mmCIF file of C-alpha atoms in Angstrom:
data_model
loop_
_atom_site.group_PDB
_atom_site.id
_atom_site.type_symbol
_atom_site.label_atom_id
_atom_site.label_comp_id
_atom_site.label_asym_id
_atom_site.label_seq_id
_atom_site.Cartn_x
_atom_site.Cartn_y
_atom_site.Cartn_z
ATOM 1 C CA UNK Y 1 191.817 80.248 24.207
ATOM 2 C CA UNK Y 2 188.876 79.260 21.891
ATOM 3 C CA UNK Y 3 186.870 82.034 20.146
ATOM 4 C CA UNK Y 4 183.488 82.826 21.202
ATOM 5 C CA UNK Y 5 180.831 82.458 19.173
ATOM 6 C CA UNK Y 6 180.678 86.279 18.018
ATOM 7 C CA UNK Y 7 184.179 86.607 17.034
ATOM 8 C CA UNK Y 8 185.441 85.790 13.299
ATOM 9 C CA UNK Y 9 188.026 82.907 12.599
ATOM 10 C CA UNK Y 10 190.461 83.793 11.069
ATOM 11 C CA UNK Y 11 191.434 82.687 7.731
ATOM 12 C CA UNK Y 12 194.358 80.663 9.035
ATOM 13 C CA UNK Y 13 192.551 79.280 11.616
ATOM 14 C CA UNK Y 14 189.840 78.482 9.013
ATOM 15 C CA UNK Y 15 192.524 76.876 6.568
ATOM 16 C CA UNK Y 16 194.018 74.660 9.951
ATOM 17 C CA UNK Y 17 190.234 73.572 10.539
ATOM 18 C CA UNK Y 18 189.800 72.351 6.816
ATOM 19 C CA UNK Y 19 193.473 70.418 6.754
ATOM 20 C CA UNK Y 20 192.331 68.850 10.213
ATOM 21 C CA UNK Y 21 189.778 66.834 7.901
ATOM 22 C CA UNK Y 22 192.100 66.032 5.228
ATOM 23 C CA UNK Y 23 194.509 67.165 3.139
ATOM 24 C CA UNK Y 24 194.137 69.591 0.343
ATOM 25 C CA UNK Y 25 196.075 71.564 -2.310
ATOM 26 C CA UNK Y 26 196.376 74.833 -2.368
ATOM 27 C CA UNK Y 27 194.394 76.197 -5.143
ATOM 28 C CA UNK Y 28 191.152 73.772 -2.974
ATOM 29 C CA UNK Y 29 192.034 75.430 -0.045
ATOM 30 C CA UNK Y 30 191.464 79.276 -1.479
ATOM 31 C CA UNK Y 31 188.824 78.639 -3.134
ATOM 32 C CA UNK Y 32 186.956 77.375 -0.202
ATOM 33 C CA UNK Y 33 188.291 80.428 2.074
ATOM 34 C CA UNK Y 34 186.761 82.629 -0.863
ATOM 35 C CA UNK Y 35 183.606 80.550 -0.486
ATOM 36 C CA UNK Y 36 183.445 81.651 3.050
ATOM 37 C CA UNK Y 37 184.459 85.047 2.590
ATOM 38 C CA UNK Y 38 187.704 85.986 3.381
ATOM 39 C CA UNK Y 39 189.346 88.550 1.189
ATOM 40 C CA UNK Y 40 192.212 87.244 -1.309
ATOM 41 C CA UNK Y 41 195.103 88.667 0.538
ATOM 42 C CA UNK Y 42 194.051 86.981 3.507
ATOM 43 C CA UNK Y 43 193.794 84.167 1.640
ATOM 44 C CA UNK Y 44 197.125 84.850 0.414
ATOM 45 C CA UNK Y 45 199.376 85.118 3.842
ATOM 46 C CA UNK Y 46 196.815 82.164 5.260
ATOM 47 C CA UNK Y 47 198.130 79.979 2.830
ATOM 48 C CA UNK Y 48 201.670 81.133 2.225
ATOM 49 C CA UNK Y 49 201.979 80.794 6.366
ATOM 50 C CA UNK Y 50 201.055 76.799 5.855
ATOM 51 C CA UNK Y 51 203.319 76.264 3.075
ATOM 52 C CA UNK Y 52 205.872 77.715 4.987
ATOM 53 C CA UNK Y 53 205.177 75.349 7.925
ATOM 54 C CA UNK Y 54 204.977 72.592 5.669
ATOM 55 C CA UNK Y 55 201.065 71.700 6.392
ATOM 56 C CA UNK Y 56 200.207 72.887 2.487
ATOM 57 C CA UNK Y 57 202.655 70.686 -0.239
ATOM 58 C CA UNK Y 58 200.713 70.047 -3.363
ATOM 59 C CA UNK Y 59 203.018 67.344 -4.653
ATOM 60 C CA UNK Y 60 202.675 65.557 -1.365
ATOM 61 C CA UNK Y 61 199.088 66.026 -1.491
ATOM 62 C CA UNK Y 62 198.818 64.526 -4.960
ATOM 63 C CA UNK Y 63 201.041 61.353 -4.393
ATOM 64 C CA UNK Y 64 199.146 60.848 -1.123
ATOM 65 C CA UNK Y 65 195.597 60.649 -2.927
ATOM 66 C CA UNK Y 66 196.995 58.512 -5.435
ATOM 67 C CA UNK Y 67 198.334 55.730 -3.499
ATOM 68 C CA UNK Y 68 195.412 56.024 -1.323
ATOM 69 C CA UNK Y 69 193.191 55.184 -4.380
ATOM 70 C CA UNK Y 70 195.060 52.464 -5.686
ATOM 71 C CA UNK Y 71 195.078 50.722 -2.042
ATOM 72 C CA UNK Y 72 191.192 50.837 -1.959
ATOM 73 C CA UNK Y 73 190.306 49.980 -5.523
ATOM 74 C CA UNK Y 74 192.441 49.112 -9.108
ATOM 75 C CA UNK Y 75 192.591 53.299 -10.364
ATOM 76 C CA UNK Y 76 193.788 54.186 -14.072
ATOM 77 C CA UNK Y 77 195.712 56.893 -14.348
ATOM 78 C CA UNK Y 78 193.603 58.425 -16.427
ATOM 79 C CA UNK Y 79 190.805 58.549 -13.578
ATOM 80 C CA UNK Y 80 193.417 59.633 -11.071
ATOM 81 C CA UNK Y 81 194.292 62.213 -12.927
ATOM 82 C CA UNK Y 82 190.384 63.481 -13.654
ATOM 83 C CA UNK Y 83 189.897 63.062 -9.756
ATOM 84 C CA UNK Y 84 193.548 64.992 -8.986
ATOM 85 C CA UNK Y 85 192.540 68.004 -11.442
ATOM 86 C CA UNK Y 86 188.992 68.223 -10.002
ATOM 87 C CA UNK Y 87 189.783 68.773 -6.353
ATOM 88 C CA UNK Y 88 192.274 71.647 -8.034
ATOM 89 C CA UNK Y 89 195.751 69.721 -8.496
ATOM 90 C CA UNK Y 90 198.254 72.001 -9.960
ATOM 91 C CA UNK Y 91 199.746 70.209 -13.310
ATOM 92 C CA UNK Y 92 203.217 69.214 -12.103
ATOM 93 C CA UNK Y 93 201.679 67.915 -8.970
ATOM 94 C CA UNK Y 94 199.716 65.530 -10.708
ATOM 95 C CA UNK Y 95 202.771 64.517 -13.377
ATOM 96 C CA UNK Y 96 204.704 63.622 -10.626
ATOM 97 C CA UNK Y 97 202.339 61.621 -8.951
ATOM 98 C CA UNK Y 98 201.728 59.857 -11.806
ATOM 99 C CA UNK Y 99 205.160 59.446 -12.921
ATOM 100 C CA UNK Y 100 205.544 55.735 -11.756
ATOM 101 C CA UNK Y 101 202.285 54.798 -13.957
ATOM 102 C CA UNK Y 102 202.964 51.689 -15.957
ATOM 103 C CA UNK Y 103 201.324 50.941 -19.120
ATOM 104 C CA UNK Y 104 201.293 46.682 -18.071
ATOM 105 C CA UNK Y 105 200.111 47.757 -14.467
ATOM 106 C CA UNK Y 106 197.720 50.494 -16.126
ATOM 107 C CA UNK Y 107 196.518 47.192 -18.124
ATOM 108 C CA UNK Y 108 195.919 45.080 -15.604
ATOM 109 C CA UNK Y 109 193.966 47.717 -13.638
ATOM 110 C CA UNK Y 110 191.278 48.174 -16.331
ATOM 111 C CA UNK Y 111 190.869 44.516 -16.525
ATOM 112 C CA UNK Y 112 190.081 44.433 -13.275
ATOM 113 C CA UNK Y 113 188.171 47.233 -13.278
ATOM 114 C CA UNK Y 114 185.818 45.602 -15.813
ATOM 115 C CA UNK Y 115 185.625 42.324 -13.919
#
């Protein structure tokens, strides 16, 4: 049954809406529930309720954005790891994506970067 118009969504629902779109990590995810202004708890047992289903992994996240960049365009890992921090990347999520980096392909991708 869909809510009407003068009920609340709930925070999970909320959280399912925004992953519908695209994937996000968890820290992105709160903060935009906060935005919208559900309560922290909430926020809380909204989030811990997708990790336990598997629809919230931050390491999954991270190595999915990464190879996504690198199939459109030649990404440093530098950059990738700017972009990964910015949309709220917790630190080990973003070492392990970056873990296969390699300093000839890093090289080759700023050369063609500045082609």
């Amino acid at each position: 049954m869909c809510p009407s118009a003068r009920e609340p969504i709930s925070c999970y629902s909320r959280a399912v809406h925004l992953l519908a779109r695209r994937a996000h990590f968890r820290q992105e995810l709160a903060r935009k529930l906060s935005e919208r202004g559900y309560q922290d708890e909430e926020v809380r047992e909204a989030l811990d309720r997708l990790e336990g289903q598997g629809l919230v992994r931050d390491a999954d996240t991270a190595q999915q954005f990464v190879e996504a960049r690198r199939r459109r365009a030649p990404v440093g890992a530098a950059r990738l790891r700017a972009d990964l921090l910015r949309r709220c990347a917790p630190a080990a999520a973003v070492a392990g994506a970056l873990l296969d980096t390699n300093p000839e392909e890093e090289s080759l991708r700023a050369a063609q970067s500045a082609r």
